[in-house]
């Protein structure tokens, strides 16, 4: 048996070719002469998955045997992108696989390109969860990611006549070879109904009898750490009806009604809500949140109960991190389970809940704060509402001593907002019900304490902490930029792959002639490749011999794509006038990418504006010698992996105090782009690491912005600067929308009549000047530009998600690494392959 396994899971090109052919034959019923591209991709994925499963099993066994504590990362979003190339790299079989496929007449890239992105997230928050899973597995921490297996991920964005059009993302259409359904891991979740009080053994017990039931079935995806030592699990819940049919209705002859109720249950995991940093009080969304929280906690508790320990030890074996307030119902749900199902006292249950839970706050924007109306929560989750009232009551009693004779302060920190209708403030619940509240960059964490939750900081000074975000260098450098990764390894060795602090050793190479010239060559190659990607992806034609200036991220007013657009108007106007700001300007390609929430009118208008500006400028024979403006449709992880390594100038220009951290900024940095940006989010820490001299920092600081505050007059700022005045005239006279009168009025209104909430005009002059210095440097001194770019890479050590995860593990989770013990046989073959 062992020999057979060894052959089957061997890692030579020959083994791989054989297994691929076998998968084609047995799981696709095809031979190598009669296959579809989808079939070949699936067969390859299955051949690779086979090589993961054994180590996956072994990881679970080791973690159980060692009685290891586990982190359970609860997130409504996991923006995973593709799995194939990442898994192949982490398995260490890339070279052998390329050889195997070419021996059969296929190319690896072509097969890998068939994989749809797993787009189960909106943007930064979901991508952070994905990077964390990679780091947890690589660092050998026992970890589960828990979320929802949406049938439809983030919509596919098309651009028609300049407008965003949303198309459904049917990512499971051809099946998903990476996941394994676990039909035996299934939990029933209830909604609605009523709470009864039953007196048992001289004690009042609460019994919640729901009126609606939904089953959650687990689908597991292996998360392969680098080197394939630990393989962790991403467990996503899919909703199904507990009964195939409602037999009562069926017997009454209402067949279609019975099927309808089945479909209604399945609605729960149908689609990801496409709003980023915007709260929408939709009932189905609340049900999604409770559904996945209830399944996940049931699963965590089942696994703890197998250990046969006392409840007081629960926090020694499980930590739960809440990725934003989306899973914050985990707090009352944990209380309900411990009180009603397990019979613990309130104080016992509360101590356990607080000790287990940690909460990560992701934004300061008031419109993102989740506040469910009390009547909705009450009707869907009546028992949870009772528990929340009790939590609040006890909390307010304990808080009185901090704010004597200040009932208005108690009103502010109460979980219940006394509005009409009343609302439940989920952030307050998350802070009160957990032992840790963290922000995601130093500035953000300070603002959480100082301006968002000062009273909570007074009550719980030890709970507030910072965990600056990070990204995994394995996906964003090793996988996305293989040529640069290879160069770096040649220069400093490959230790940076698992210990990113070693990237600092690259600093001396910033002035090494050969290295600098290789860096420049690779950047150009990446631009050629990105141009080919865009040509294939959307038919776009761009010139690799131009400065690539890139702003890719969700479209949001606070991220200020409009500021970028206004600056382009300044540049365009200057070119038309033969002005000073653009003489000797390098030819530039401005690339934009990002999705707007479907209901966010101004964000969609910003996309339309960029496309209209592009049309005018790209069609202007004078301007288009220097300027190309492009909106890349359907920005997603796979596009990011292609565009970011090709970027020269990274746009990180949010209003100071609005972007909690940003992670796009870090991806660009480690790929050797220079940043033009504000002192916001993690840009502040990037500046600390690399030095402001090696960036183009501009704009008002957070303090200055809040100083400006209410006295800010955007009109005065805009009209006081002649060039800005002229550029603004282009917008207000309809220069970019000649045949579409007034379409941009809402944008003009938000800038002038509604007070320019994001301070575009306060920063535009400084932005234009900083941008000019960037252009001048690029044009004037390529060596100096490249030196700074390489210094950026060398200074990016802090921004690995390995560092972030190490801090969470130590400060919040008290989590220990659990190295997977090898047995002989298959791992030996694997380790041999890794050594080669
Ligand atoms: C990294 C990433 C983001 C986050 O970008 P920010 O610039 O930090 O907002 C969003 N979407 C995708 C696809 C990403 O890869």
Coordinates of C-alpha atoms in Angstrom, one line a residue, residues 274-773:
X274 CA -21.8 43.7 -2.9
X275 CA -21.5 46.6 -0.5
X276 CA -18.1 47.6 0.8
X277 CA -18.0 49.9 3.9
X278 CA -21.7 50.5 3.6
X279 CA -24.3 49.0 5.9
X280 CA -27.7 48.0 4.5
X281 CA -30.2 46.7 7.0
X282 CA -31.5 43.9 4.9
X283 CA -33.2 41.0 6.6
X284 CA -31.6 38.3 4.4
X285 CA -28.2 39.7 5.3
X286 CA -29.0 39.4 9.0
X287 CA -30.1 35.8 8.4
X288 CA -26.8 35.1 6.6
X289 CA -24.9 36.4 9.5
X290 CA -26.8 34.3 12.1
X291 CA -26.7 31.3 9.8
X292 CA -23.0 31.2 9.5
X293 CA -22.3 32.2 13.1
X294 CA -24.7 29.4 14.4
X295 CA -23.1 26.7 12.2
X296 CA -19.6 27.8 13.1
X297 CA -20.1 27.9 16.9
X298 CA -21.9 24.6 16.8
X299 CA -18.9 23.2 15.0
X300 CA -16.4 24.7 17.4
X301 CA -18.3 23.5 20.4
X302 CA -18.6 20.0 19.0
X303 CA -14.9 19.9 18.5
X304 CA -14.3 21.1 22.1
X305 CA -16.7 18.6 23.6
X306 CA -14.8 15.7 22.1
X307 CA -11.9 16.7 24.4
X308 CA -14.1 16.0 27.5
X309 CA -12.9 18.9 29.5
X310 CA -14.6 21.3 31.8
X311 CA -16.2 24.4 30.2
X312 CA -13.9 26.7 32.1
X313 CA -11.1 25.3 29.9
X314 CA -12.9 26.2 26.7
X315 CA -10.8 29.5 26.2
X316 CA -7.6 27.4 26.5
X317 CA -8.6 25.5 23.4
X318 CA -10.5 27.9 21.2
X319 CA -10.1 31.5 20.1
X320 CA -12.6 33.3 17.9
X321 CA -11.8 36.4 15.9
X322 CA -14.7 38.4 14.5
X323 CA -13.7 40.0 11.2
X324 CA -15.6 43.3 11.6
X325 CA -19.1 43.2 13.3
X326 CA -20.5 41.0 10.6
X327 CA -20.2 37.9 12.8
X328 CA -20.8 39.7 16.1
X329 CA -24.0 37.7 16.8
X330 CA -21.4 35.1 17.9
X331 CA -21.4 36.8 21.2
X332 CA -25.1 36.3 22.1
X333 CA -25.1 33.0 20.3
X334 CA -22.2 31.7 22.5
X335 CA -24.1 33.0 25.6
X336 CA -27.3 31.2 24.4
X337 CA -25.5 27.9 23.8
X338 CA -23.7 28.0 27.2
X339 CA -26.8 29.1 29.1
X340 CA -29.7 27.3 27.5
X341 CA -28.0 24.2 26.0
X342 CA -25.2 23.6 28.4
X343 CA -26.8 25.0 31.6
X344 CA -24.0 27.3 32.7
X345 CA -24.6 30.3 34.9
X346 CA -24.6 33.8 33.4
X347 CA -21.3 34.7 35.0
X348 CA -19.6 31.5 33.9
X349 CA -20.9 31.8 30.4
X350 CA -20.0 35.5 30.2
X351 CA -16.4 35.0 31.3
X352 CA -15.9 32.3 28.8
X353 CA -17.5 34.3 26.0
X354 CA -15.4 37.4 26.6
X355 CA -12.2 35.3 27.0
X356 CA -12.8 33.6 23.6
X357 CA -13.9 36.5 21.5
X358 CA -11.7 39.1 19.8
X359 CA -13.1 41.9 17.5
X360 CA -11.4 43.6 14.6
X361 CA -12.8 47.0 13.6
X362 CA -12.2 47.9 10.0
X363 CA -13.5 51.3 9.5
X364 CA -14.3 54.7 11.1
X365 CA -16.9 55.6 8.5
X366 CA -20.3 56.0 10.3
X367 CA -22.3 54.7 7.3
X368 CA -20.5 51.3 7.7
X369 CA -21.6 50.8 11.3
X370 CA -24.0 47.9 11.6
X371 CA -27.2 48.8 13.5
X372 CA -30.0 46.3 13.2
X373 CA -33.5 47.6 14.0
X374 CA -34.7 46.1 17.2
X375 CA -38.0 44.9 15.8
X376 CA -36.2 42.9 13.1
X377 CA -33.7 41.3 15.5
X378 CA -36.5 40.6 17.9
X379 CA -38.6 38.8 15.3
X380 CA -35.8 36.8 13.7
X381 CA -33.8 36.1 16.9
X382 CA -36.0 36.5 19.9
X383 CA -33.8 34.7 22.4
X384 CA -30.7 36.7 21.2
X385 CA -32.6 39.9 21.8
X386 CA -33.3 38.9 25.4
X387 CA -29.7 38.1 25.9
X388 CA -28.5 41.3 24.4
X389 CA -30.9 43.2 26.7
X390 CA -29.3 41.4 29.7
X391 CA -25.8 42.1 28.5
X392 CA -26.6 45.7 28.1
X393 CA -28.3 46.0 31.4
X394 CA -25.3 44.5 33.3
X395 CA -22.9 46.6 31.2
X396 CA -24.7 49.9 31.9
X397 CA -24.8 49.1 35.6
X398 CA -21.1 48.6 35.7
X399 CA -20.5 51.7 33.6
X400 CA -22.4 54.1 35.8
X401 CA -19.4 54.5 38.1
X402 CA -17.3 55.7 35.2
X403 CA -19.8 58.4 34.3
X404 CA -21.6 59.5 37.4
X405 CA -24.5 61.8 36.7
X406 CA -24.0 61.6 32.9
X407 CA -27.0 59.8 31.6
X408 CA -26.3 61.1 28.1
X409 CA -22.9 59.3 28.0
X410 CA -24.7 56.1 29.1
X411 CA -27.0 56.6 26.2
X412 CA -24.0 56.8 23.8
X413 CA -22.4 53.6 25.0
X414 CA -25.6 51.6 25.3
X415 CA -26.0 48.7 22.9
X416 CA -29.5 49.9 22.3
X417 CA -29.9 53.2 20.5
X418 CA -33.1 55.0 21.6
X419 CA -34.1 56.0 18.1
X420 CA -37.4 55.2 16.5
X421 CA -37.4 52.4 15.8
X422 CA -34.8 51.4 18.3
X423 CA -31.5 50.0 16.9
X424 CA -28.9 47.5 18.2
X425 CA -25.4 48.8 17.8
X426 CA -23.3 45.8 16.9
X427 CA -19.9 47.5 17.4
X428 CA -20.8 48.3 21.0
X429 CA -21.9 44.7 21.5
X430 CA -18.6 43.5 20.0
X431 CA -16.5 45.7 22.2
X432 CA -18.4 44.8 25.4
X433 CA -18.5 41.0 24.6
X434 CA -14.9 40.5 23.7
X435 CA -11.5 40.8 25.4
X436 CA -9.8 42.6 22.5
X437 CA -10.8 45.3 20.1
X438 CA -8.2 46.0 17.5
X439 CA -7.8 48.5 14.7
X440 CA -5.9 47.6 11.5
X441 CA -3.2 50.3 11.4
X442 CA -1.6 52.5 14.0
X443 CA -3.4 55.7 13.0
X444 CA -6.7 53.9 12.8
X445 CA -6.3 52.3 16.2
X446 CA -5.5 55.6 17.7
X447 CA -8.6 57.2 16.2
X448 CA -10.7 54.3 17.5
X449 CA -9.6 55.2 21.0
X450 CA -9.6 59.0 20.5
X451 CA -12.7 59.8 18.4
X452 CA -14.8 56.7 17.8
X453 CA -15.0 54.9 21.2
X454 CA -13.4 57.2 23.8
X455 CA -15.8 56.1 26.5
X456 CA -15.2 52.4 25.9
X457 CA -11.5 53.1 26.0
X458 CA -12.0 54.7 29.4
X459 CA -13.9 51.7 30.7
X460 CA -11.7 49.0 29.0
X461 CA -8.3 50.6 28.5
X462 CA -6.6 47.2 28.1
X463 CA -8.9 45.9 25.4
X464 CA -7.9 48.4 22.7
X465 CA -4.9 47.5 20.6
X466 CA -3.4 47.7 17.1
X467 CA -2.7 45.1 14.6
X468 CA -1.4 46.7 11.4
X469 CA -2.6 44.7 8.4
X470 CA -0.2 42.8 6.2
X471 CA -0.3 40.8 3.0
X472 CA 1.3 37.4 2.1
X473 CA 4.5 37.9 0.2
X474 CA 4.0 34.4 -1.2
X475 CA 1.0 35.2 -3.3
X476 CA 1.8 38.9 -3.9
X477 CA 5.5 38.6 -4.7
X478 CA 6.6 35.0 -5.2
X479 CA 3.5 33.9 -7.1
X480 CA 2.5 37.2 -8.8
X481 CA 6.0 38.4 -9.7
X482 CA 8.1 35.2 -10.3
X483 CA 10.9 37.0 -12.2
X484 CA 11.5 39.6 -9.5
X485 CA 11.1 36.9 -6.8
X486 CA 13.9 34.9 -8.5
X487 CA 16.1 38.0 -8.8
X488 CA 15.6 38.7 -5.1
X489 CA 16.4 35.1 -4.2
X490 CA 19.6 35.3 -6.2
X491 CA 20.6 38.4 -4.3
X492 CA 19.7 37.6 -0.7
X493 CA 18.7 33.9 -0.7
X494 CA 15.2 32.5 -0.3
X495 CA 14.8 33.1 3.5
X496 CA 12.4 36.0 2.8
X497 CA 9.7 33.6 1.6
X498 CA 9.0 32.5 5.1
X499 CA 10.8 35.2 7.1
X500 CA 10.0 38.5 5.3
X501 CA 12.1 40.6 7.7
X502 CA 15.0 39.3 5.6
X503 CA 13.8 41.4 2.7
X504 CA 15.8 44.2 4.4
X505 CA 19.0 42.6 3.0
X506 CA 18.0 43.9 -0.4
X507 CA 18.7 47.5 0.5
X508 CA 22.4 47.5 -0.6
X509 CA 21.2 46.3 -4.1
X510 CA 19.4 49.6 -4.6
X511 CA 22.7 51.0 -5.8
X512 CA 24.0 47.8 -7.4
X513 CA 24.3 48.5 -11.2
X514 CA 23.5 45.0 -12.3
X515 CA 20.6 44.5 -9.9
X516 CA 19.1 47.9 -10.8
X517 CA 19.3 47.1 -14.5
X518 CA 17.7 43.7 -13.9
X519 CA 14.9 45.3 -11.9
X520 CA 14.2 47.8 -14.7
X521 CA 14.2 44.9 -17.2
X522 CA 11.8 42.9 -15.1
X523 CA 9.5 45.9 -14.6
X524 CA 9.3 46.3 -18.4
X525 CA 8.6 42.6 -18.9
X526 CA 5.8 42.8 -16.3
X527 CA 4.3 45.7 -18.2
X528 CA 4.4 43.8 -21.4
X529 CA 2.7 40.8 -19.7
X530 CA 0.1 43.1 -18.0
X531 CA -0.6 44.7 -21.4
X532 CA -1.2 41.2 -22.9
X533 CA -3.5 40.3 -19.9
X534 CA -5.6 43.4 -20.5
X535 CA -5.8 42.8 -24.2
X536 CA -7.1 39.3 -23.6
X537 CA -9.3 40.3 -20.6
X538 CA -11.1 43.3 -22.2
X539 CA -9.5 44.1 -25.5
X540 CA -7.7 47.1 -24.1
X541 CA -4.5 48.3 -25.8
X542 CA -1.8 50.0 -23.7
X543 CA 1.8 50.9 -24.3
X544 CA 4.3 49.2 -22.0
X545 CA 6.8 52.0 -22.7
X546 CA 4.9 54.5 -20.6
X547 CA 4.8 55.3 -16.9
X548 CA 2.1 53.0 -15.4
X549 CA 0.1 55.1 -12.9
X550 CA -2.4 52.8 -11.1
X551 CA -5.3 53.2 -8.8
X552 CA -7.1 49.9 -8.3
X553 CA -9.5 49.4 -5.3
X554 CA -13.2 49.7 -4.6
X555 CA -14.7 52.8 -6.0
X556 CA -15.6 55.0 -3.1
X557 CA -15.7 58.8 -2.6
X558 CA -13.4 58.5 0.4
X559 CA -10.8 56.8 -1.7
X560 CA -10.9 59.8 -4.0
X561 CA -10.7 58.4 -7.5
X562 CA -12.2 61.8 -8.2
X563 CA -9.1 63.5 -7.0
X564 CA -7.1 61.5 -9.5
X565 CA -9.6 62.4 -12.2
X566 CA -9.4 66.1 -11.3
X567 CA -5.6 66.0 -11.5
X568 CA -5.9 64.3 -15.0
X569 CA -8.0 67.3 -16.0
X570 CA -5.3 69.6 -14.8
X571 CA -2.7 67.8 -16.8
X572 CA -4.9 67.6 -19.9
X573 CA -5.7 71.3 -19.7
X574 CA -2.0 72.1 -19.3
X575 CA -1.0 70.1 -22.3
X576 CA -3.7 71.8 -24.4
X577 CA -2.3 75.2 -23.3
X578 CA 1.3 74.1 -23.8
X579 CA 1.8 74.9 -20.1
X580 CA 4.8 74.5 -17.8
X581 CA 3.4 71.6 -15.7
X582 CA 3.6 69.2 -18.5
X583 CA 6.6 70.2 -20.5
X584 CA 9.1 67.3 -20.6
X585 CA 6.4 65.0 -19.2
X586 CA 7.0 61.3 -19.6
X587 CA 4.3 59.5 -21.6
X588 CA 1.8 58.1 -19.1
X589 CA -0.9 55.4 -18.8
X590 CA -3.4 56.1 -16.1
X591 CA -5.0 52.8 -15.1
X592 CA -8.1 52.6 -13.0
X593 CA -9.9 49.5 -11.7
X594 CA -12.6 48.8 -9.2
X595 CA -16.2 48.0 -8.6
X596 CA -18.9 50.3 -7.3
X597 CA -21.6 49.0 -5.0
X598 CA -24.6 48.6 -7.3
X599 CA -26.7 51.1 -5.3
X600 CA -24.0 53.7 -4.8
X601 CA -24.9 56.4 -7.3
X602 CA -21.9 58.7 -7.0
X603 CA -19.4 55.8 -7.2
X604 CA -21.0 54.6 -10.4
X605 CA -20.9 58.2 -11.7
X606 CA -17.2 58.3 -10.9
X607 CA -16.7 55.3 -13.2
X608 CA -18.7 57.0 -15.9
X609 CA -16.7 60.2 -15.5
X610 CA -13.3 58.3 -15.8
X611 CA -14.6 56.6 -18.9
X612 CA -15.8 59.9 -20.4
X613 CA -12.5 61.6 -19.7
X614 CA -10.7 58.6 -21.2
X615 CA -12.8 58.9 -24.4
X616 CA -12.0 62.6 -24.8
X617 CA -8.3 62.4 -23.9
X618 CA -7.5 59.2 -25.7
X619 CA -9.2 60.6 -28.8
X620 CA -7.3 63.9 -28.7
X621 CA -4.3 63.6 -31.1
X622 CA -2.4 66.3 -29.2
X623 CA -3.0 64.9 -25.7
X624 CA -2.8 61.2 -26.5
X625 CA 0.9 61.4 -27.3
X626 CA 1.5 61.9 -23.6
X627 CA -1.6 60.5 -22.0
X628 CA -3.7 57.3 -22.1
X629 CA -6.5 56.9 -19.6
X630 CA -7.9 53.5 -19.1
X631 CA -10.7 52.0 -16.9
X632 CA -10.0 48.2 -16.6
X633 CA -13.3 46.4 -16.2
X634 CA -13.8 43.8 -13.5
X635 CA -11.0 44.4 -11.1
X636 CA -10.4 41.2 -9.0
X637 CA -7.5 39.3 -7.4
X638 CA -6.3 37.8 -10.6
X639 CA -6.2 41.2 -12.3
X640 CA -4.4 42.6 -9.3
X641 CA -1.8 39.9 -9.6
X642 CA -1.1 41.0 -13.1
X643 CA -1.3 44.8 -12.8
X644 CA 0.5 45.4 -9.5
X645 CA 3.9 43.9 -10.6
X646 CA 3.7 46.2 -13.7
X647 CA 3.0 49.4 -11.8
X648 CA 5.4 52.3 -11.5
X649 CA 3.3 54.7 -9.4
X650 CA 0.8 53.5 -6.8
X651 CA -2.1 55.8 -6.0
X652 CA -3.1 55.8 -2.3
X653 CA -4.8 59.1 -2.0
X654 CA -7.7 58.7 0.5
X655 CA -8.6 61.7 2.7
X656 CA -6.5 61.4 5.8
X657 CA -8.4 59.7 8.6
X658 CA -10.7 57.7 6.3
X659 CA -8.8 54.6 5.1
X660 CA -8.4 52.3 8.1
X661 CA -5.3 50.7 6.7
X662 CA -5.3 49.7 3.0
X663 CA -3.5 46.6 1.9
X664 CA -3.2 47.4 -1.8
X665 CA -0.6 50.0 -0.8
X666 CA 1.5 47.1 0.6
X667 CA 1.2 44.9 -2.5
X668 CA 2.5 47.7 -4.6
X669 CA 5.3 48.5 -2.3
X670 CA 6.7 45.0 -2.3
X671 CA 6.6 44.9 -6.1
X672 CA 8.7 48.0 -6.5
X673 CA 6.2 50.7 -7.2
X674 CA 6.6 54.2 -5.7
X675 CA 3.6 55.5 -3.7
X676 CA 2.0 58.8 -4.2
X677 CA -0.2 59.1 -1.1
X678 CA -1.7 60.9 1.9
X679 CA -0.7 60.3 5.5
X680 CA -3.6 57.9 6.0
X681 CA -4.0 54.3 7.2
X682 CA -0.9 52.2 6.8
X683 CA 0.7 54.8 4.4
X684 CA 1.9 56.4 7.6
X685 CA 3.8 53.3 8.6
X686 CA 5.0 52.7 5.1
X687 CA 6.5 56.2 5.3
X688 CA 8.1 55.4 8.6
X689 CA 9.7 52.3 7.1
X690 CA 11.0 53.6 3.8
X691 CA 11.2 57.3 4.6
X692 CA 9.1 60.1 3.1
X693 CA 12.0 60.9 0.7
X694 CA 11.3 57.7 -1.1
X695 CA 7.6 58.4 -1.6
X696 CA 5.5 61.3 -2.8
X697 CA 3.5 62.2 0.3
X698 CA 1.1 65.1 0.0
X699 CA -2.0 66.6 1.5
X700 CA -3.6 67.5 4.8
X701 CA -2.9 65.3 7.8
X702 CA -5.8 63.8 9.8
X703 CA -5.3 66.5 12.4
X704 CA -5.3 69.3 9.8
X705 CA -8.4 67.9 8.2
X706 CA -10.3 67.9 11.4
X707 CA -9.0 71.4 12.1
X708 CA -10.4 72.5 8.7
X709 CA -13.6 70.9 9.7
X710 CA -16.8 72.9 9.3
X711 CA -15.1 76.1 8.2
X712 CA -13.9 74.4 5.0
X713 CA -15.0 76.1 1.9
X714 CA -14.3 74.0 -1.2
X715 CA -15.4 76.8 -3.5
X716 CA -12.8 79.2 -2.1
X717 CA -10.1 76.5 -2.4
X718 CA -11.0 75.7 -6.0
X719 CA -11.4 79.3 -7.2
X720 CA -8.3 80.6 -5.5
X721 CA -6.1 78.5 -7.9
X722 CA -6.3 79.5 -11.6
X723 CA -5.4 76.1 -13.0
X724 CA -7.8 74.3 -10.7
X725 CA -10.5 76.8 -11.7
X726 CA -10.0 76.1 -15.3
X727 CA -10.0 72.3 -14.8
X728 CA -13.2 72.6 -12.8
X729 CA -14.7 74.6 -15.6
X730 CA -14.2 71.6 -17.9
X731 CA -16.4 69.6 -15.5
X732 CA -19.1 72.1 -14.9
X733 CA -19.4 73.2 -18.5
X734 CA -20.0 69.6 -19.6
X735 CA -16.8 69.3 -21.6
X736 CA -16.7 65.5 -20.9
X737 CA -20.4 64.9 -21.4
X738 CA -21.3 66.9 -24.5
X739 CA -24.1 64.6 -25.6
X740 CA -25.1 63.5 -22.1
X741 CA -26.2 66.8 -20.5
X742 CA -26.1 67.2 -16.7
X743 CA -25.2 63.6 -16.0
X744 CA -22.3 64.6 -13.7
X745 CA -24.4 67.1 -11.7
X746 CA -24.5 65.0 -8.6
X747 CA -20.7 64.9 -8.5
X748 CA -20.4 68.6 -9.0
X749 CA -23.1 69.1 -6.3
X750 CA -21.2 66.9 -3.8
X751 CA -18.0 68.8 -4.4
X752 CA -19.5 72.3 -4.1
X753 CA -23.0 72.5 -2.8
X754 CA -22.7 69.6 -0.3
X755 CA -19.3 70.8 1.1
X756 CA -16.9 68.3 -0.4
X757 CA -17.0 65.9 2.4
X758 CA -13.7 64.3 1.4
X759 CA -11.7 67.5 1.0
X760 CA -10.7 67.1 -2.7
X761 CA -10.0 70.8 -3.2
X762 CA -8.1 71.2 0.0
X763 CA -5.6 68.6 -1.3
X764 CA -5.7 69.0 -5.1
X765 CA -2.9 71.6 -5.4
X766 CA -0.6 69.6 -3.2
X767 CA -1.5 66.4 -5.1
X768 CA -0.9 68.0 -8.5
X769 CA 2.6 69.2 -7.3
X770 CA 3.5 65.9 -5.8
X771 CA 2.4 64.2 -9.0
X772 CA 4.6 66.5 -11.1
X773 CA 7.6 65.7 -8.9

